[in-house]
Amino acid sequence: MNQDGTGLVTRSGSLPSEPYDVTVVGAGVVGAALARELARYRLRVAVVESSDDVGEGTSKANTAILHTGFDAVPGSLEARLVREGQRLLSAYAAECGIPVERVGALLVAWDEEQLAALPSLLEKAGRNGHDEAALLDAAEVRAREPHLGPGALGALEVPGESIICPWTTPLAFATQAVRSGVDLHLNCRLTAVGQGDAADGTPHTLRTSRGDVRTRYLVNAAGLGADTVDRMLGHDTFTVTPRRGQLIVFDKLARDLVRHILLPVPTALGKGVLVAPTVYGNVLLGPTAEDLDDKQATGSTAEGLAGLREKGARILPELLDEDVTAVYAGLRAATEDDDYQIHARPGQRYVTVGGIRSTGLTASMAIAAYVTGLLADCGLDLGGESRELAPVTMPNLGENFPRPYQRAELIAADPEYGALVCHCERVTRGEIRDALASTVAPGSLDGLRRRTRARGGRCQGFYCGAAVRELFDRRDWLATR
Ligand SMILES: Cc1cc2nc3c(=O)[nH]c(=O)nc-3n(C[C@H](O)[C@H](O)[C@H](O)COP(=O)(O)OP(=O)(O)OC[C@H]3O[C@@H](n4cnc5c(N)ncnc54)[C@H](O)[C@@H]3O)c2cc1C
């Protein structure tokens, strides 16, 4: 922590020698939410993250839906935390400017069997507390979604389902955590744990790629690596099997084709292939669900994309005529269990937060509050009541909210907000400068894209790439302007 109470963001060099009260392994959306929650207490907190940025793992590559949890298994931990997390994140997003659009979802039945399954899904939604869900007949479905393919027999409407910016969310958490005193150590992979002694208070020694860190309490929020970290502490209770989800991003001209999140009736393998708008104004088609054994396999395959196009052609045939802006894939941290793998080990002053498969973005803030309670149960002295954190305001990346290039008063005060660099996504020099000078600054061009949308449009950086790179390469100079 600095003298002004702000935490450190480090990317290289040795680590502080003073022991932390709590260290979180992993700066995905879950680890970042936890860091923010812990920052509300009088604690010395660190996050160690193996990559060079926040939200660089599964958290950067999902379908970006703020779920209601209408279809979760009633009574499961996931159902509870998704429902609570949706409430918390909706309020937090409004407070700090994370774009959210409450577009609602339609769960579309394409055959008699699926149609017959809708009433029980409605009943399940009710048991999960979503009484506003309703059944629609074929004519009502078509009236709501005029571009839907032929053959839709009916749907379950879930009005509360929303789309959200998945990139701003972990960044907002991390920014607020660091400004409130949490240290964030990037490029810092945990490789082994020398366990301390709870009886005499000896801290654990975490061996990392940047040297040792000492900590009294440890939280494993390592996503795909959560089973590996768990084994470092002697536990063999679950194995992460990466479940790949490939997605296609369609051009913004496709946005008018779809009004809701269009979901299929779920199968045992997951929620199935959906069509959904994004807060950036694109349309997503995906994801696939492929169980793999390689935790690095985030590539797209011709077979996977062809399968998506086949399914998309039935749901929204005109979508297939639109240009593709990008493809990507994310890996869900699936385990042999259907529920989250959150376990407290009081004797080790250790909490595992694993198996956060397909709902972790939504549930992140509720997971953070739950895990903080578990740490207290493990003996962590929270040092009194929690405090309100100074609010943060994040740059708006949402297409349905005013962007800097549209704000005359902002441009009059600072002409840099009128100087477009990325024309596809309308990103200005002012926004790039701000991102480079931000509390958790990007360490790469991809990180800059997640903070500004620069190079994320239909040309994918073909036209603006050199200009964006030049600004990025001059970041130390720009950050002082
Ligand atoms: C295709 C797809 C679609 C999805 N759609 C949605 C959705 O619409 N809505 C929703 O709510 N959720 C969705 N999810 C789920 C959501 O993205 C995840 O649940 C969430 O991102 C998990 O966050 P995390 O912080 O647990 O993991 P991660 O984001 O993977 O973060 C874990 C971090 O730990 C770090 N790490 C690992 N090992 C170590 C180590 N030894 N030392 C230091 N650091 C380490 C990693 O580098 C990584 O940054 C989807 C997931 C996928 C794949």
Coordinates of C-alpha atoms and ligand atoms in Angstrom, one line a residue:
M1 CA 0.0 0.0 0.0
N2 CA 1.2 3.5 -0.7
Q3 CA 1.2 6.3 1.9
D4 CA -1.9 7.8 0.5
G5 CA -3.8 4.6 1.2
T6 CA -3.9 3.4 -2.5
G7 CA -2.8 -0.1 -3.2
L8 CA 0.2 -1.0 -5.4
V9 CA -0.2 -2.3 -8.9
T10 CA 3.0 -4.1 -9.8
R11 CA 4.0 -6.0 -12.9
S12 CA 7.6 -6.9 -12.1
G13 CA 10.2 -6.8 -9.4
S14 CA 10.2 -8.2 -5.9
L15 CA 7.1 -8.4 -3.7
P16 CA 6.5 -6.7 -0.3
S17 CA 8.0 -8.6 2.6
E18 CA 5.4 -7.6 5.2
P19 CA 2.8 -10.4 5.5
Y20 CA -0.7 -9.8 4.1
D21 CA -3.9 -10.6 6.1
V22 CA -5.5 -12.2 3.0
T23 CA -4.1 -13.0 -0.4
V24 CA -6.4 -13.9 -3.3
V25 CA -5.0 -16.0 -6.1
G26 CA -6.5 -15.0 -9.5
A27 CA -7.8 -11.6 -10.7
G28 CA -10.7 -12.8 -12.8
V29 CA -14.1 -11.4 -12.1
V30 CA -14.4 -13.5 -9.0
G31 CA -11.0 -12.7 -7.5
A32 CA -11.4 -9.0 -8.3
A33 CA -14.9 -8.9 -6.7
L34 CA -13.5 -10.6 -3.6
A35 CA -10.6 -8.1 -3.5
R36 CA -13.1 -5.2 -3.6
E37 CA -15.3 -6.8 -0.9
L38 CA -12.3 -7.4 1.4
A39 CA -11.2 -3.7 0.8
R40 CA -14.2 -2.7 2.9
Y41 CA -12.5 -4.0 6.0
R42 CA -9.3 -3.0 7.9
L43 CA -7.2 -5.7 6.3
R44 CA -3.9 -5.9 4.3
V45 CA -5.0 -7.6 1.1
A46 CA -3.1 -8.7 -2.0
V47 CA -4.2 -10.3 -5.3
V48 CA -1.6 -12.4 -7.2
E49 CA -2.4 -13.0 -10.9
S50 CA -0.3 -14.9 -13.3
S51 CA -1.2 -12.9 -16.4
D52 CA -0.5 -9.3 -17.1
D53 CA -4.0 -8.0 -16.5
V54 CA -7.3 -8.3 -14.6
G55 CA -10.0 -10.4 -16.3
E56 CA -7.6 -12.0 -18.7
G57 CA -8.8 -15.6 -18.1
T58 CA -12.3 -16.9 -18.7
S59 CA -13.7 -13.6 -17.5
K60 CA -12.8 -11.9 -20.8
A61 CA -14.5 -14.5 -23.1
N62 CA -18.1 -15.2 -22.2
T63 CA -21.6 -14.5 -23.4
A64 CA -21.9 -11.4 -21.2
I65 CA -25.4 -12.1 -19.8
L66 CA -26.4 -10.9 -16.4
H67 CA -28.5 -13.9 -15.6
T68 CA -31.6 -13.9 -13.4
G69 CA -30.9 -17.6 -12.5
F70 CA -34.4 -18.5 -13.5
D71 CA -33.2 -22.0 -14.6
A72 CA -30.7 -22.8 -11.8
V73 CA -31.2 -25.9 -9.7
P74 CA -33.5 -24.6 -6.9
G75 CA -31.8 -24.9 -3.5
S76 CA -28.2 -25.1 -4.9
L77 CA -25.5 -22.7 -3.8
E78 CA -25.2 -21.5 -7.4
A79 CA -29.0 -20.7 -7.6
R80 CA -28.7 -18.6 -4.4
L81 CA -25.5 -16.7 -5.4
V82 CA -26.6 -16.1 -9.0
R83 CA -29.9 -14.6 -7.7
E84 CA -28.2 -12.5 -5.1
G85 CA -25.3 -11.6 -7.4
Q86 CA -27.7 -10.3 -10.1
R87 CA -29.3 -7.9 -7.6
L88 CA -25.9 -6.7 -6.3
L89 CA -24.3 -6.3 -9.7
S90 CA -27.3 -4.5 -11.2
A91 CA -27.1 -1.9 -8.5
Y92 CA -23.3 -1.7 -8.7
A93 CA -23.3 -1.3 -12.5
A94 CA -25.7 1.6 -12.2
E95 CA -23.5 3.2 -9.5
C96 CA -20.2 3.0 -11.4
G97 CA -21.3 3.1 -15.0
I98 CA -21.0 -0.5 -16.2
P99 CA -23.3 -0.7 -19.2
V100 CA -26.3 -3.0 -18.6
E101 CA -29.4 -3.4 -20.9
R102 CA -32.4 -5.2 -19.5
V103 CA -33.5 -6.7 -22.9
G104 CA -35.2 -9.8 -21.5
A105 CA -34.9 -13.4 -22.8
L106 CA -37.1 -15.7 -24.8
L107 CA -36.6 -19.4 -24.4
V108 CA -37.9 -20.6 -27.8
A109 CA -39.4 -24.0 -28.4
W110 CA -38.8 -25.4 -31.9
D111 CA -40.6 -28.7 -31.5
E112 CA -43.4 -30.3 -29.5
E113 CA -41.1 -31.9 -27.0
Q114 CA -39.5 -28.5 -26.2
L115 CA -42.9 -26.9 -26.1
A116 CA -44.0 -29.5 -23.6
A117 CA -40.9 -28.7 -21.4
L118 CA -41.8 -24.9 -21.1
P119 CA -44.4 -25.2 -18.3
S120 CA -41.9 -27.0 -16.0
L121 CA -39.3 -24.4 -16.8
L122 CA -41.9 -21.7 -15.8
E123 CA -42.5 -23.5 -12.6
K124 CA -38.8 -23.7 -11.9
A125 CA -38.4 -20.0 -12.6
G126 CA -41.2 -19.5 -10.0
R127 CA -39.3 -21.6 -7.5
N128 CA -36.2 -19.5 -8.1
G129 CA -38.3 -16.4 -7.3
H130 CA -38.9 -15.2 -10.9
D131 CA -42.7 -14.8 -10.9
E132 CA -42.5 -12.3 -13.8
A133 CA -41.7 -15.2 -16.3
A134 CA -44.6 -16.1 -18.6
L135 CA -45.4 -18.4 -21.5
L136 CA -46.0 -17.0 -25.0
D137 CA -47.8 -18.7 -27.9
A138 CA -46.4 -18.8 -31.4
A139 CA -48.0 -15.6 -32.5
E140 CA -46.8 -13.7 -29.4
V141 CA -43.2 -14.9 -30.0
R142 CA -43.3 -13.7 -33.6
A143 CA -44.7 -10.3 -32.6
R144 CA -41.8 -9.9 -30.2
E145 CA -39.1 -11.2 -32.6
P146 CA -40.2 -10.6 -36.2
H147 CA -37.0 -12.0 -37.7
L148 CA -37.1 -15.3 -35.9
G149 CA -36.9 -18.4 -38.2
P150 CA -40.0 -20.3 -39.2
G151 CA -41.3 -23.0 -36.9
A152 CA -41.1 -21.4 -33.4
L153 CA -44.0 -22.9 -31.5
G154 CA -43.9 -20.9 -28.3
A155 CA -41.6 -19.4 -25.7
L156 CA -40.9 -18.7 -22.1
E157 CA -40.3 -15.0 -21.6
V158 CA -38.0 -14.0 -18.8
P159 CA -38.0 -10.2 -18.6
G160 CA -35.2 -9.7 -16.1
E161 CA -32.4 -11.3 -18.2
S162 CA -29.9 -8.5 -19.2
I163 CA -26.7 -8.0 -21.2
I164 CA -23.7 -6.4 -19.5
C165 CA -20.1 -5.4 -20.3
P166 CA -18.0 -8.3 -19.1
W167 CA -14.7 -6.3 -19.5
T168 CA -15.6 -3.2 -17.4
T169 CA -17.0 -5.4 -14.5
P170 CA -13.7 -6.9 -13.2
L171 CA -11.9 -3.7 -14.0
A172 CA -14.3 -1.7 -11.9
F173 CA -13.9 -4.2 -9.0
A174 CA -10.1 -4.1 -9.2
T175 CA -10.0 -0.3 -9.6
Q176 CA -12.0 0.2 -6.5
A177 CA -10.1 -2.4 -4.6
V178 CA -6.7 -0.8 -5.5
R179 CA -7.9 2.7 -4.7
S180 CA -9.0 1.4 -1.4
G181 CA -5.7 -0.1 -0.5
V182 CA -5.5 -3.6 -2.1
D183 CA -2.2 -4.5 -3.7
L184 CA -2.4 -6.1 -7.2
H185 CA 0.6 -8.1 -8.3
L186 CA 0.4 -9.1 -12.0
N187 CA 2.7 -11.5 -13.9
C188 CA 2.8 -13.3 -10.6
R189 CA 2.0 -17.0 -10.8
L190 CA 1.6 -19.1 -7.6
T191 CA 3.7 -22.2 -7.9
A192 CA 3.8 -23.7 -4.4
V193 CA 2.5 -23.1 -0.9
G194 CA 4.6 -23.4 2.2
Q195 CA 1.9 -23.8 4.8
G196 CA 1.9 -21.7 7.9
D197 CA 0.6 -22.6 11.3
A198 CA -2.8 -21.5 12.4
A199 CA -2.0 -22.3 16.1
D200 CA 0.9 -19.9 16.4
G201 CA -0.2 -17.5 13.6
T202 CA 2.8 -18.2 11.3
P203 CA 1.8 -17.0 7.9
H204 CA 1.8 -19.2 4.7
T205 CA 4.6 -18.6 2.3
L206 CA 3.4 -18.4 -1.3
R207 CA 6.1 -19.2 -3.8
T208 CA 5.5 -17.2 -6.9
S209 CA 7.2 -16.5 -10.2
R210 CA 8.2 -13.2 -8.7
G211 CA 9.4 -14.4 -5.4
D212 CA 7.7 -15.1 -2.0
V213 CA 4.7 -13.5 -0.5
R214 CA 3.6 -14.2 3.0
T215 CA -0.1 -14.2 4.0
R216 CA -2.2 -15.3 7.0
Y217 CA -5.2 -16.3 4.9
L218 CA -5.4 -17.6 1.4
V219 CA -8.2 -17.7 -1.1
N220 CA -8.0 -19.7 -4.3
A221 CA -10.0 -18.0 -7.1
A222 CA -7.8 -19.4 -9.8
G223 CA -10.5 -20.3 -12.3
L224 CA -9.3 -23.1 -14.6
G225 CA -6.3 -23.5 -12.2
A226 CA -8.3 -23.8 -9.0
D227 CA -7.8 -27.6 -8.9
T228 CA -4.0 -27.2 -9.3
V229 CA -3.9 -24.6 -6.5
D230 CA -6.1 -26.9 -4.3
R231 CA -3.7 -29.7 -4.7
M232 CA -0.8 -27.4 -3.6
L233 CA -2.7 -27.4 -0.2
G234 CA -3.2 -31.2 -0.2
H235 CA -6.8 -31.4 -1.5
D236 CA -8.0 -33.7 -4.3
T237 CA -11.7 -33.0 -4.2
F238 CA -12.4 -31.9 -7.8
T239 CA -10.8 -31.7 -11.2
V240 CA -11.4 -28.9 -13.7
T241 CA -12.3 -30.1 -17.2
P242 CA -12.3 -27.1 -19.5
R243 CA -15.5 -26.8 -21.4
R244 CA -14.9 -24.7 -24.4
G245 CA -17.5 -22.3 -25.7
Q246 CA -16.9 -20.8 -29.2
L247 CA -18.7 -17.7 -30.3
I248 CA -19.3 -15.6 -33.4
V249 CA -19.6 -11.8 -33.2
F250 CA -21.7 -10.3 -36.0
D251 CA -21.4 -6.8 -37.3
K252 CA -23.4 -4.0 -35.8
L253 CA -25.7 -3.9 -38.9
A254 CA -27.2 -7.1 -37.5
R255 CA -28.3 -5.5 -34.3
D256 CA -31.8 -4.6 -35.5
L257 CA -32.5 -8.2 -36.2
V258 CA -32.9 -9.2 -32.6
R259 CA -34.5 -7.6 -29.6
H260 CA -34.1 -10.2 -26.8
I261 CA -31.6 -12.8 -25.7
L262 CA -32.9 -15.9 -27.7
L263 CA -32.2 -19.0 -25.7
P264 CA -32.8 -22.6 -26.6
V265 CA -34.5 -25.0 -24.2
P266 CA -31.6 -26.3 -22.1
T267 CA -30.0 -29.7 -22.4
A268 CA -27.9 -31.8 -19.9
L269 CA -24.7 -30.3 -21.5
G270 CA -25.7 -26.7 -20.7
K271 CA -27.7 -23.7 -21.7
G272 CA -27.2 -24.4 -25.5
V273 CA -26.6 -22.0 -28.4
L274 CA -28.1 -18.6 -28.1
V275 CA -28.4 -15.4 -30.1
A276 CA -27.9 -12.3 -28.1
P277 CA -27.2 -8.6 -28.6
T278 CA -24.1 -7.1 -26.9
V279 CA -23.9 -3.8 -25.1
Y280 CA -21.4 -2.8 -27.9
G281 CA -24.1 -3.1 -30.5
N282 CA -23.1 -6.4 -32.0
V283 CA -24.9 -9.7 -32.1
L284 CA -23.4 -12.9 -30.6
L285 CA -24.1 -16.5 -31.8
G286 CA -22.9 -19.3 -29.5
P287 CA -21.5 -20.8 -27.4
T288 CA -20.5 -24.4 -28.2
A289 CA -20.0 -26.8 -25.3
E290 CA -16.9 -29.0 -25.8
D291 CA -15.2 -30.9 -23.0
L292 CA -11.4 -30.8 -23.5
D293 CA -8.3 -31.6 -21.5
D294 CA -6.2 -28.6 -22.5
K295 CA -6.7 -25.5 -20.4
Q296 CA -5.1 -23.3 -23.0
A297 CA -7.3 -24.4 -25.9
T298 CA -9.0 -21.1 -26.5
G299 CA -8.8 -21.3 -30.3
S300 CA -11.8 -21.5 -32.6
T301 CA -12.4 -24.5 -34.9
A302 CA -13.9 -24.7 -38.4
E303 CA -16.2 -27.5 -37.1
G304 CA -17.3 -25.5 -34.1
L305 CA -18.1 -22.4 -36.1
A306 CA -19.9 -24.4 -38.8
G307 CA -22.1 -26.0 -36.1
L308 CA -22.9 -22.6 -34.7
R309 CA -23.9 -21.3 -38.1
E310 CA -26.2 -24.3 -38.7
K311 CA -28.0 -23.6 -35.4
G312 CA -28.1 -19.9 -36.0
A313 CA -29.7 -20.4 -39.4
R314 CA -32.7 -21.9 -37.7
I315 CA -33.0 -19.3 -35.0
L316 CA -32.4 -16.1 -37.0
P317 CA -31.8 -16.9 -40.7
E318 CA -31.0 -13.4 -41.8
L319 CA -28.2 -13.2 -39.2
L320 CA -26.1 -15.5 -41.4
D321 CA -26.2 -13.0 -44.2
E322 CA -24.4 -10.4 -42.0
D323 CA -20.7 -9.9 -41.8
V324 CA -18.7 -11.5 -39.0
T325 CA -16.6 -9.1 -37.0
A326 CA -14.7 -11.6 -34.8
V327 CA -14.8 -15.1 -33.4
Y328 CA -13.5 -16.1 -29.9
A329 CA -13.7 -18.9 -27.4
G330 CA -13.8 -19.1 -23.6
L331 CA -13.2 -22.1 -21.3
R332 CA -15.7 -22.8 -18.6
A333 CA -14.2 -24.2 -15.4
A334 CA -16.4 -27.3 -15.3
T335 CA -15.9 -30.0 -12.7
E336 CA -17.5 -33.4 -11.9
D337 CA -20.0 -31.6 -9.7
D338 CA -23.0 -29.5 -10.9
D339 CA -22.6 -26.9 -8.2
Y340 CA -19.9 -24.4 -7.3
Q341 CA -17.0 -25.9 -5.4
I342 CA -16.6 -23.4 -2.6
H343 CA -14.9 -24.9 0.5
A344 CA -13.6 -23.4 3.7
R345 CA -10.7 -25.1 5.5
P346 CA -10.4 -23.3 8.8
G347 CA -7.4 -25.4 10.0
Q348 CA -5.5 -24.1 7.0
R349 CA -6.9 -20.6 6.9
Y350 CA -7.8 -21.3 3.3
V351 CA -10.9 -21.0 1.1
T352 CA -11.3 -22.6 -2.3
V353 CA -13.6 -20.9 -4.8
G354 CA -13.6 -23.4 -7.7
G355 CA -16.0 -24.7 -10.3
I356 CA -17.5 -21.3 -11.1
R357 CA -18.5 -22.5 -14.6
S358 CA -21.1 -20.5 -16.5
T359 CA -22.5 -17.9 -14.2
G360 CA -19.5 -16.4 -12.4
L361 CA -19.9 -13.0 -14.0
T362 CA -23.4 -12.7 -12.6
A363 CA -22.7 -14.2 -9.2
S364 CA -19.3 -12.5 -8.6
M365 CA -20.4 -10.0 -6.0
A366 CA -22.5 -12.5 -4.1
I367 CA -19.6 -15.1 -4.2
A368 CA -17.4 -12.3 -2.7
A369 CA -19.7 -11.6 0.2
Y370 CA -20.2 -15.3 0.8
V371 CA -16.4 -16.0 0.8
T372 CA -15.7 -13.1 3.1
G373 CA -18.2 -14.7 5.6
L374 CA -16.3 -18.0 5.2
L375 CA -13.0 -16.3 5.9
A376 CA -14.5 -14.9 9.1
D377 CA -15.7 -18.4 10.0
C378 CA -12.1 -19.6 9.5
G379 CA -11.0 -17.1 12.2
L380 CA -10.1 -14.0 10.1
D381 CA -10.7 -10.9 12.2
L382 CA -12.4 -8.4 9.9
G383 CA -11.5 -5.6 12.3
G384 CA -15.0 -4.3 12.8
E385 CA -17.8 -3.1 10.6
S386 CA -17.4 -2.8 6.8
R387 CA -17.0 0.7 5.4
E388 CA -18.4 2.3 2.3
L389 CA -15.8 2.6 -0.5
A390 CA -15.2 5.7 -2.4
P391 CA -17.3 5.3 -5.6
V392 CA -15.6 4.8 -9.0
T393 CA -16.9 5.9 -12.3
M394 CA -15.9 3.7 -15.2
P395 CA -15.6 4.9 -18.8
N396 CA -18.7 4.0 -20.7
L397 CA -18.2 1.3 -23.4
G398 CA -22.0 0.8 -24.0
E399 CA -23.5 1.8 -27.3
N400 CA -26.8 2.7 -25.7
F401 CA -25.3 5.3 -23.4
P402 CA -23.5 8.6 -24.4
R403 CA -20.0 8.0 -25.6
P404 CA -17.4 10.7 -25.4
Y405 CA -17.4 11.5 -29.2
Q406 CA -21.2 12.3 -28.8
R407 CA -20.8 14.7 -25.9
A408 CA -20.3 18.2 -27.1
E409 CA -19.7 19.6 -23.6
L410 CA -16.9 17.1 -23.0
I411 CA -15.2 17.8 -26.3
A412 CA -15.5 21.6 -25.7
A413 CA -13.7 21.1 -22.4
D414 CA -11.1 18.7 -23.8
P415 CA -10.8 18.4 -27.6
E416 CA -9.0 15.1 -27.3
Y417 CA -12.5 13.5 -26.8
G418 CA -13.3 14.7 -30.3
A419 CA -10.2 13.2 -31.9
L420 CA -11.2 9.8 -33.3
V421 CA -8.5 7.1 -33.5
C422 CA -10.6 4.0 -34.0
H423 CA -13.3 4.9 -36.4
C424 CA -15.2 1.6 -36.4
E425 CA -15.8 1.8 -32.6
R426 CA -15.6 5.7 -32.4
V427 CA -12.8 5.6 -29.8
T428 CA -11.0 8.9 -29.2
R429 CA -7.5 9.9 -28.2
G430 CA -9.0 11.2 -24.9
E431 CA -10.3 7.7 -24.0
I432 CA -7.1 6.0 -24.9
R433 CA -5.1 8.5 -22.9
D434 CA -7.4 8.0 -19.9
A435 CA -7.1 4.2 -20.1
L436 CA -3.3 4.4 -20.2
A437 CA -3.3 6.6 -17.1
S438 CA -5.9 4.6 -15.2
T439 CA -5.5 3.0 -11.8
V440 CA -5.2 -0.5 -13.4
A441 CA -3.6 0.4 -16.7
P442 CA -3.5 -2.1 -19.6
G443 CA -0.4 -4.1 -20.1
S444 CA -1.1 -4.9 -23.7
L445 CA -3.1 -3.8 -26.8
D446 CA -5.7 -6.4 -26.0
G447 CA -6.0 -4.9 -22.5
L448 CA -6.4 -1.5 -24.1
R449 CA -9.2 -2.8 -26.3
R450 CA -11.1 -4.1 -23.3
R451 CA -10.9 -0.7 -21.7
T452 CA -11.8 1.4 -24.8
R453 CA -13.1 -0.9 -27.6
A454 CA -10.2 0.4 -29.8
R455 CA -9.3 -2.2 -32.5
G456 CA -12.5 -4.2 -31.6
G457 CA -14.7 -3.1 -34.5
R458 CA -15.3 -4.5 -38.0
C459 CA -11.8 -3.7 -39.3
Q460 CA -10.3 -5.4 -36.2
G461 CA -7.5 -2.8 -36.2
F462 CA -6.7 -3.0 -39.9
Y463 CA -7.0 0.8 -40.2
C464 CA -6.4 2.1 -36.7
G465 CA -3.9 -0.6 -35.5
A466 CA -0.8 1.4 -36.1
A467 CA -2.1 4.6 -34.6
V468 CA -3.4 2.7 -31.5
R469 CA 0.0 1.0 -31.1
E470 CA 1.8 4.2 -31.3
L471 CA -0.2 5.7 -28.5
F472 CA 0.2 2.5 -26.5
D473 CA 4.0 2.6 -27.0
R474 CA 4.1 6.2 -25.9
R475 CA 2.0 5.4 -22.8
D476 CA 4.4 6.7 -20.2
W477 CA 4.5 10.0 -21.9
L478 CA 0.8 10.2 -22.6
A479 CA -0.2 9.2 -19.1
T480 CA 1.5 12.4 -17.9
R481 CA -0.4 14.7 -20.3
Ligands
LIG1 C1 -18.4 -19.5 -23.2 C2 -18.7 -18.9 -21.9 C3 -19.9 -18.2 -21.7 C4 -20.2 -17.7 -20.4 N1 -21.3 -16.9 -20.3 C5 -21.6 -16.3 -19.1 C6 -22.6 -15.4 -19.0 O1 -23.3 -15.1 -19.9 N2 -22.9 -14.9 -17.7 C7 -22.2 -15.2 -16.6 O2 -22.5 -14.8 -15.5 N3 -21.1 -16.1 -16.7 C8 -20.8 -16.6 -17.9 N4 -19.7 -17.5 -18.1 C9 -19.0 -17.8 -16.9 C10 -18.0 -16.8 -16.4 O3 -17.3 -16.2 -17.5 C11 -17.0 -17.4 -15.4 O4 -17.8 -18.1 -14.4 C12 -16.1 -16.4 -14.8 O5 -15.5 -15.6 -15.7 C13 -15.2 -17.1 -13.9 O6 -14.3 -16.1 -13.3 P1 -13.1 -16.5 -12.4 O7 -12.6 -15.3 -11.8 O8 -13.5 -17.7 -11.5 O9 -12.1 -17.2 -13.4 P2 -11.1 -16.5 -14.4 O10 -11.6 -15.4 -15.1 O11 -10.5 -17.6 -15.3 O12 -9.9 -16.0 -13.5 C14 -9.0 -16.8 -12.8 C15 -7.7 -16.2 -12.9 O13 -6.8 -16.9 -12.1 C16 -5.5 -16.8 -12.7 N5 -4.7 -17.9 -12.2 C17 -4.8 -19.2 -12.4 N6 -3.9 -20.0 -11.8 C18 -3.1 -19.1 -11.2 C19 -1.9 -19.2 -10.4 N7 -1.3 -20.4 -10.1 N8 -1.3 -18.1 -9.9 C20 -1.9 -16.8 -10.1 N9 -3.0 -16.7 -10.9 C21 -3.6 -17.8 -11.4 C22 -5.8 -16.8 -14.1 O14 -4.7 -16.3 -14.9 C23 -7.1 -16.1 -14.2 O15 -6.9 -14.7 -14.6 C24 -19.4 -18.0 -19.3 C25 -18.2 -18.7 -19.5 C26 -17.9 -19.2 -20.8 C27 -16.6 -19.9 -21.0

